[in-house]
Amino acid sequence: MVISTMKRLTLIFSTIVLAALCIAQVPNLEAPAEVKKLDWLIGDWSATVKMSMQGMDFETKYTMKNEFDGQFLKSTTLMDMMGAKMTESMYIGWNSTKKQYDSWAFTNFSPDPRIEHGTLTGDKMVMVSEPWNVGDGAPTIGRGTMTKKSATEIHFLLEFKEGDKWVKVGEGTFTKKV
């Protein structure tokens, strides 16, 4: 079967148009500019955080790996609290409608994800959780603040809401592995 030149050109043009339409429908899988502003968090980090909860003072060892994953910043954390290991995987994204960061954290300490909303002002990110089930039946609202001190240091502050007040429960400095 012989295809005329005109039919070949029509077939080639149709194939190009179809390919262009398919490509145009693929969503952008790259992190939005607001998430890329969190690039100072990228890397492998560790910290010893001084904790004070329920009348007890203790130290918690943290290791954390942050990387871009599609449209999100993915954070994988291991915490060693007095021999109890807590694992956490968190995805931080940008909510363009509400102009805020939203995150979803999944941990072995709770059957429910921790959902947080927050802002970035300069080198300071503040995330506040919705009431969260930490496994003891009492919902907890937390506020985590990460402040860039240098390319290799981040100050971390964790607070829980008690009534109308924020109470510091943890503080420390993350150091980046280079």
Tab-separated table of C-alpha atoms in Angstrom:
chain	number	residue	atom	x	y	z
A	1	MET	CA	0.000	0.000	0.000
A	2	VAL	CA	1.418	3.337	-1.045
A	3	ILE	CA	0.633	6.410	1.035
A	4	SER	CA	0.628	9.699	-0.795
A	5	THR	CA	2.869	12.530	0.353
A	6	MET	CA	-0.152	14.567	1.431
A	7	LYS	CA	-1.471	11.695	3.578
A	8	ARG	CA	1.998	11.227	5.134
A	9	LEU	CA	2.222	14.930	6.012
A	10	THR	CA	-1.301	14.827	7.471
A	11	LEU	CA	-0.393	11.741	9.547
A	12	ILE	CA	2.842	13.351	10.809
A	13	PHE	CA	1.061	16.637	11.625
A	14	SER	CA	-1.747	14.773	13.428
A	15	THR	CA	0.786	12.811	15.475
A	16	ILE	CA	2.626	16.003	16.476
A	17	VAL	CA	-0.633	17.738	17.482
A	18	LEU	CA	-1.754	14.689	19.498
A	19	ALA	CA	1.625	14.496	21.296
A	20	ALA	CA	1.494	18.228	22.084
A	21	LEU	CA	-2.016	17.867	23.536
A	22	CYS	CA	-0.915	14.944	25.710
A	23	ILE	CA	2.099	16.876	27.009
A	24	ALA	CA	-0.049	19.955	27.706
A	25	GLN	CA	-2.345	17.906	29.966
A	26	VAL	CA	0.453	16.563	32.203
A	27	PRO	CA	0.482	18.602	35.428
A	28	ASN	CA	3.645	20.375	36.511
A	29	LEU	CA	5.352	17.933	38.867
A	30	GLU	CA	7.973	20.400	40.045
A	31	ALA	CA	7.795	22.048	43.463
A	32	PRO	CA	6.181	25.492	43.327
A	33	ALA	CA	8.338	28.547	44.043
A	34	GLU	CA	6.996	28.768	47.614
A	35	VAL	CA	8.118	25.206	48.374
A	36	LYS	CA	11.496	25.844	46.701
A	37	LYS	CA	12.007	28.653	49.258
A	38	LEU	CA	12.465	25.832	51.777
A	39	ASP	CA	15.653	24.688	50.028
A	40	TRP	CA	17.643	25.654	53.137
A	41	LEU	CA	16.041	22.603	54.816
A	42	ILE	CA	17.335	20.157	52.177
A	43	GLY	CA	19.868	17.616	53.420
A	44	ASP	CA	20.623	15.273	56.304
A	45	TRP	CA	20.352	16.785	59.775
A	46	SER	CA	20.779	15.690	63.393
A	47	ALA	CA	19.984	17.264	66.751
A	48	THR	CA	19.750	16.662	70.449
A	49	VAL	CA	16.592	18.395	71.633
A	50	LYS	CA	16.022	19.185	75.306
A	51	MET	CA	12.445	18.204	76.149
A	52	SER	CA	10.223	18.985	79.122
A	53	MET	CA	6.868	17.220	79.219
A	54	GLN	CA	4.548	16.140	82.014
A	55	GLY	CA	7.074	17.172	84.674
A	56	MET	CA	9.943	15.215	83.105
A	57	ASP	CA	13.099	16.668	81.566
A	58	PHE	CA	14.949	14.524	79.015
A	59	GLU	CA	16.860	14.658	75.744
A	60	THR	CA	15.621	13.381	72.395
A	61	LYS	CA	17.987	12.460	69.570
A	62	TYR	CA	16.747	13.407	66.106
A	63	THR	CA	17.909	12.502	62.631
A	64	MET	CA	16.090	14.133	59.733
A	65	LYS	CA	16.382	13.911	55.956
A	66	ASN	CA	14.705	16.575	53.801
A	67	GLU	CA	14.363	16.399	50.027
A	68	PHE	CA	12.064	17.661	47.290
A	69	ASP	CA	9.559	15.056	46.127
A	70	GLY	CA	7.449	16.330	43.236
A	71	GLN	CA	5.477	19.350	44.434
A	72	PHE	CA	6.399	18.743	48.091
A	73	LEU	CA	9.240	18.931	50.571
A	74	LYS	CA	9.474	15.453	52.079
A	75	SER	CA	10.868	15.134	55.588
A	76	THR	CA	11.754	11.759	57.090
A	77	THR	CA	12.584	11.846	60.786
A	78	LEU	CA	13.651	9.379	63.461
A	79	MET	CA	13.381	10.439	67.093
A	80	ASP	CA	14.800	8.458	70.009
A	81	MET	CA	12.978	9.519	73.168
A	82	MET	CA	14.258	7.640	76.211
A	83	GLY	CA	14.562	4.444	74.178
A	84	ALA	CA	11.217	4.793	72.368
A	85	LYS	CA	11.723	5.216	68.624
A	86	MET	CA	9.313	7.515	66.806
A	87	THR	CA	9.383	7.546	63.028
A	88	GLU	CA	7.742	10.249	60.952
A	89	SER	CA	7.228	10.987	57.274
A	90	MET	CA	5.962	14.479	56.469
A	91	TYR	CA	5.009	16.172	53.229
A	92	ILE	CA	4.962	19.983	53.131
A	93	GLY	CA	3.183	21.703	50.261
A	94	TRP	CA	1.936	25.131	49.270
A	95	ASN	CA	-1.782	25.932	49.435
A	96	SER	CA	-2.099	28.669	46.802
A	97	THR	CA	-5.751	29.337	47.666
A	98	LYS	CA	-5.062	30.032	51.353
A	99	LYS	CA	-1.514	31.381	50.772
A	100	GLN	CA	-0.063	29.097	53.429
A	101	TYR	CA	2.021	25.974	53.826
A	102	ASP	CA	0.134	22.775	54.619
A	103	SER	CA	1.728	19.564	55.862
A	104	TRP	CA	0.686	16.006	56.561
A	105	ALA	CA	2.813	13.961	58.964
A	106	PHE	CA	2.480	10.229	59.481
A	107	THR	CA	4.053	8.729	62.585
A	108	ASN	CA	4.169	5.381	64.324
A	109	PHE	CA	2.913	7.090	67.531
A	110	SER	CA	-0.568	7.828	66.180
A	111	PRO	CA	-3.115	6.235	63.871
A	112	ASP	CA	-4.031	9.699	62.577
A	113	PRO	CA	-1.926	12.058	60.445
A	114	ARG	CA	-0.860	15.347	62.001
A	115	ILE	CA	-2.065	18.194	59.803
A	116	GLU	CA	-0.331	21.551	60.105
A	117	HIS	CA	-0.644	24.968	58.508
A	118	GLY	CA	1.965	27.684	58.525
A	119	THR	CA	4.014	30.530	57.176
A	120	LEU	CA	7.551	31.338	56.145
A	121	THR	CA	8.876	34.768	57.062
A	122	GLY	CA	12.461	35.260	55.963
A	123	ASP	CA	14.386	32.310	57.410
A	124	LYS	CA	11.708	31.376	59.967
A	125	MET	CA	9.035	28.760	59.330
A	126	VAL	CA	6.176	28.386	61.818
A	127	MET	CA	3.727	25.490	61.539
A	128	VAL	CA	0.681	25.027	63.819
A	129	SER	CA	-1.124	21.713	63.986
A	130	GLU	CA	-4.791	20.994	64.017
A	131	PRO	CA	-5.831	19.065	67.164
A	132	TRP	CA	-3.968	15.765	66.881
A	133	ASN	CA	-4.370	12.354	68.492
A	134	VAL	CA	-1.015	11.455	70.018
A	135	GLY	CA	-2.335	8.158	71.301
A	136	ASP	CA	-3.385	9.156	74.812
A	137	GLY	CA	-6.942	10.238	73.924
A	138	ALA	CA	-6.384	13.954	74.533
A	139	PRO	CA	-6.032	16.013	71.317
A	140	THR	CA	-2.851	18.097	71.233
A	141	ILE	CA	-2.187	21.307	69.307
A	142	GLY	CA	1.477	21.877	68.575
A	143	ARG	CA	3.536	24.701	67.110
A	144	GLY	CA	6.898	23.982	65.533
A	145	THR	CA	9.308	26.761	64.605
A	146	MET	CA	12.393	26.190	62.444
A	147	THR	CA	14.760	29.155	62.098
A	148	LYS	CA	17.773	29.089	59.789
A	149	LYS	CA	20.854	30.211	61.717
A	150	SER	CA	23.405	29.365	58.995
A	151	ALA	CA	23.802	27.005	56.049
A	152	THR	CA	24.501	24.192	58.527
A	153	GLU	CA	22.419	25.130	61.612
A	154	ILE	CA	18.690	25.380	62.255
A	155	HIS	CA	17.144	26.344	65.577
A	156	PHE	CA	14.100	24.214	66.476
A	157	LEU	CA	11.375	25.104	68.977
A	158	LEU	CA	8.390	22.891	69.812
A	159	GLU	CA	5.463	24.208	71.832
A	160	PHE	CA	2.111	22.745	72.884
A	161	LYS	CA	-1.009	24.798	73.474
A	162	GLU	CA	-2.306	24.658	77.041
A	163	GLY	CA	-5.463	26.721	77.366
A	164	ASP	CA	-4.681	30.087	75.777
A	165	LYS	CA	-0.900	29.780	76.249
A	166	TRP	CA	1.924	28.179	74.267
A	167	VAL	CA	4.230	26.126	76.498
A	168	LYS	CA	7.744	25.204	75.359
A	169	VAL	CA	8.222	21.420	75.368
A	170	GLY	CA	11.358	21.112	73.231
A	171	GLU	CA	14.267	23.162	71.908
A	172	GLY	CA	17.511	22.416	70.148
A	173	THR	CA	19.766	23.011	67.145
A	174	PHE	CA	19.852	20.817	64.057
A	175	THR	CA	23.269	20.463	62.414
A	176	LYS	CA	23.567	19.581	58.748
A	177	LYS	CA	25.802	16.701	57.756
A	178	VAL	CA	28.221	17.899	55.085
